[in-house]
Amino acid sequence: MLNYNKKLPDGASDWVVTEENFQTLALGKCEAVMALGNGYMGLRSAAEESYVGEKRNLFVNGTFNRFDEFEVSELPNAADVTGLDIRVDGKRFTLEQGEITEYSRSLNLRDAELVRSFIWTNAEGKKLEFTFRRFVSLDRLHLIGMKLDIKSLSGSVKVSIASGIDAQVSNSGSQHFHEGEKRIYDKKYLELIQTTTESKVDFVIGAAHRLKLDGQEIENSPAMEIDRRKVAVAYSVDLQEGQSLSFEKVATVHTSRDLAYAQDYSLPAMREHALGDLKSVYAAGYDALFQDHASAWAKVWNEYGITIESKNSFDLLALRFALYHMVVMTPAHDRRMGIGAKGLSGEGYKGHSFWDTEIFILPFYIYSNPKTARSLLEYRYLGLEGARRKAKENGYAGAMYPWEAAWPSDGEVTPVWGAVDIVTGEQTKIWSGFIEQHITSDIVYAVWHYYRATGDEDFMERYGYEMIFDTAIFWASRLEWDEAEGRYEINEVVGPDEYKEHVDNNAFTNYMAHFNIELAMQYYSKLETERPELFKHYDELLNLKEARKVWESKLDLIYLPQPNENRIIPQDDTYLQKEIIDLTPYKDQEKVGSIFNDYNLDQVGNMQISKQADIMMLFFLLENKFAPEVKLANYEYYEEKTLHDSSLSLSTHSILASDFGDKELAYHLFKRAAEIDLGPKIHSSDAGIHAASLGGIWECVVMGFAGVRMLDGQLHLAPKLPDHWEKLSFPLHWQGKPLEISITPQQISITNTASEPVQLFVNGELQVVQDTAIF
Ligand code: BGC
């Protein structure tokens, strides 16, 4: 459906995602896959003219609002600035009528510009050439730039364009804003001010237009309109054959959640600043603004410069696509914000952060941009407040992280009701917010991973140790003593495999809780001997000495499920006793979750069916704890029973397949992971792109094919390139040292640009690299 072979004008390839035919069925997919953003805001790429089935979304990170007490807080869909009502000789322009030729809509990943162009002939035979351009500026975080060029190819036509700021939008019906205030200054600068209903976040959105006829700016006094939740202007221009109209629009977005207003905020001051900003970007104009934006992207690609030389050029494009979306969804500018499971590209998962960030996306930042990794972890530090509240509300001590997180202090925001239960006809209850508890140790795992890979003591002293200690306090209070077995258990949970609810002793959860407590004990001893003052501080804050006694008494008694006689580790206490059915009809279907057309969740819960990697994830995270033959036996056992109905599954399986040396399988699974958003399934991305899967694509390449791992604080590299790859090179930050790794089937080259040597294991052998070394 999408084409990936288009070249850029300078001949560069593997940068462009193109839709070559207009089809309303693909509206959602293109809107999400081609979404724009800069971490501050995300703009779904709906067409300028509207279509039934479209989703127009503009999200500003961190601006969560709760519609009412029956809903959880979500990122509100802000007023739309992209819609244009275009009329040709008085009739509404739409691609559903007339004849379209030379159609293409492309996202250029290199400079993050969306371009849509075609020739359109209307029912009266008038032929017009349209080119729409759009970007969300990476260097000016508050700016959206748009441009439309229309050329008359036959005779004279009257073109009218109505454009403005349209707040007649909602989140699938939930209206997060008050009506607000609207104004037009100097017949040119449009302003809309709205406040979210519950969180009271003020938004100031501005827009201004510039028209040029054959390159000459025209003064065109527009018709002005202010209506309910709407402010707009309308322009009309007569075009002779061969003449071109260029219509530029700049829009600015500011909110009281902006970091600039964290300490000192007043609406009049923001309003004044926003108007000044709008005037200044208007003065600069689309082309100059776009150049600055493109230069900012050039720097990004330079910094993340990962390349693949492969016989299949899709591999590199898919990797760039993943990096592009990680950049546009990550709030690198503000540690009070996390990454949504759909980034900022759709209403799916309400903008909430899950373990997706720590386990799937964070590794990319740890090794490519440690500063951003730290900011994302600080978001979780700020979340301790909500985590402590959640623990208390559930009768536990310490910090119990929310399964879904929004604004750091919000605490648990997982919705309670989900999809239809085909047996009862009622909504299925979502248990994750109550009992999917592994998120707490996943976050701690990420803290540890970051620390061991970067050596960032400052982070640990300010934030990391506290997170590790307080979560260990939670786990210790969560453990349940089983008198008969003489062990501590964790019962009544959901593990990563969400098709098994209310299970006892999910192996992943138990092992990770054990890891969390063990780590806390290790750092307890370290601080006690090496940093007595810091130790005292945490002891006073968290009563560490008492906590340590409890950890010590419980750690070795935590039940860690062991392999059975067939080397299979039970995923939970009852999984292996459940019925096995043939899953072929439900695997790799057009729509995930096809099993629910035949069974409800309770029935699926009683069969050996897994939604996603569970034990496999455990093998990936705590790989030293399990023997290779155990991993392989479990892979073979569980893969058959895994539907990969979550996008968090395939990449983990691909990495493990790389570890087993099965290059063909690893590549096959990598490709399937890459196709979650880019592949032919037309509705797979309707609710937004799959953020974790995109992080997973990077992980497949760097942690799978290049075999990069942090094991016991040491860097390892053990490449297993797919057979059709000639080269893989990527930057890697290790302990503050920027390395350049380049791998071919024949050799591994490592360049260390720091003055200090770096120590790492290459294919299991310890090496010391200063400057460049070849292996
Ligand atoms: C998966 C979770 C994931 C969530 C958000 C669910 O379908 O089962 O593991 O965190 O989606 O991506």
PDB file of N, CA and C and ligand atoms in Angstrom, residues 341 349 354-356 403 436 496 498 611-612 646 648, ligand 1:
ATOM      1  N   ALA A 341       2.176   5.594  24.560  1.00  0.00           N
ATOM      2  CA  ALA A 341       2.302   4.316  23.838  1.00  0.00           C
ATOM      3  C   ALA A 341       2.024   4.470  22.339  1.00  0.00           C
ATOM      4  N   TYR A 349      -4.605   4.844  23.659  1.00  0.00           N
ATOM      5  CA  TYR A 349      -3.950   4.827  24.971  1.00  0.00           C
ATOM      6  C   TYR A 349      -3.824   6.203  25.607  1.00  0.00           C
ATOM      7  N   PHE A 354       3.603   3.707  29.421  1.00  0.00           N
ATOM      8  CA  PHE A 354       3.592   2.342  29.955  1.00  0.00           C
ATOM      9  C   PHE A 354       5.046   1.885  30.141  1.00  0.00           C
ATOM     10  N   TRP A 355       5.224   0.591  30.416  1.00  0.00           N
ATOM     11  CA  TRP A 355       6.583   0.026  30.451  1.00  0.00           C
ATOM     12  C   TRP A 355       7.234   0.077  29.067  1.00  0.00           C
ATOM     13  N   ASP A 356       6.434   0.382  28.065  1.00  0.00           N
ATOM     14  CA  ASP A 356       6.939   0.521  26.700  1.00  0.00           C
ATOM     15  C   ASP A 356       8.170   1.436  26.677  1.00  0.00           C
ATOM     16  N   TRP A 403       0.388   1.514  36.299  1.00  0.00           N
ATOM     17  CA  TRP A 403       0.556   0.789  35.025  1.00  0.00           C
ATOM     18  C   TRP A 403       0.526   1.797  33.864  1.00  0.00           C
ATOM     19  N   GLU A 436      -1.452  -5.382  37.175  1.00  0.00           N
ATOM     20  CA  GLU A 436      -0.258  -5.560  36.316  1.00  0.00           C
ATOM     21  C   GLU A 436       0.860  -4.767  36.978  1.00  0.00           C
ATOM     22  N   PRO A 496       3.340  -9.730  31.821  1.00  0.00           N
ATOM     23  CA  PRO A 496       3.372  -9.076  30.513  1.00  0.00           C
ATOM     24  C   PRO A 496       2.332  -9.663  29.546  1.00  0.00           C
ATOM     25  N   GLU A 498      -0.925 -10.311  28.723  1.00  0.00           N
ATOM     26  CA  GLU A 498      -2.195  -9.801  29.256  1.00  0.00           C
ATOM     27  C   GLU A 498      -3.391 -10.699  28.958  1.00  0.00           C
ATOM     28  N   LYS A 611      -0.547 -13.531  24.657  1.00  0.00           N
ATOM     29  CA  LYS A 611      -0.680 -12.349  23.807  1.00  0.00           C
ATOM     30  C   LYS A 611       0.691 -11.930  23.259  1.00  0.00           C
ATOM     31  N   GLN A 612       1.708 -12.034  24.141  1.00  0.00           N
ATOM     32  CA  GLN A 612       3.001 -11.435  23.785  1.00  0.00           C
ATOM     33  C   GLN A 612       4.122 -12.071  24.587  1.00  0.00           C
ATOM     34  N   SER A 646       0.273  -8.205  20.690  1.00  0.00           N
ATOM     35  CA  SER A 646       0.782  -6.898  21.122  1.00  0.00           C
ATOM     36  C   SER A 646       2.001  -6.595  20.252  1.00  0.00           C
ATOM     37  N   LEU A 648       4.518  -5.373  21.179  1.00  0.00           N
ATOM     38  CA  LEU A 648       5.726  -5.468  22.002  1.00  0.00           C
ATOM     39  C   LEU A 648       6.338  -6.869  21.948  1.00  0.00           C
TER      40      LEU A 648
HETATM   41  C1  BGC B   1       0.345  -4.530  25.729  1.00  0.00           C
HETATM   42  C2  BGC B   1       1.183  -3.911  26.833  1.00  0.00           C
HETATM   43  C3  BGC B   1       1.594  -2.521  26.395  1.00  0.00           C
HETATM   44  C4  BGC B   1       0.388  -1.690  26.001  1.00  0.00           C
HETATM   45  C5  BGC B   1       0.773  -0.336  25.452  1.00  0.00           C
HETATM   46  C6  BGC B   1      -0.830  -3.632  25.406  1.00  0.00           C
HETATM   47  O1  BGC B   1      -1.555  -4.162  24.356  1.00  0.00           O
HETATM   48  O2  BGC B   1      -0.117  -5.799  26.111  1.00  0.00           O
HETATM   49  O3  BGC B   1       2.323  -4.706  27.086  1.00  0.00           O
HETATM   50  O4  BGC B   1       2.300  -1.900  27.419  1.00  0.00           O
HETATM   51  O5  BGC B   1      -0.330  -2.361  25.002  1.00  0.00           O
HETATM   52  O6  BGC B   1       1.534  -0.450  24.302  1.00  0.00           O
END
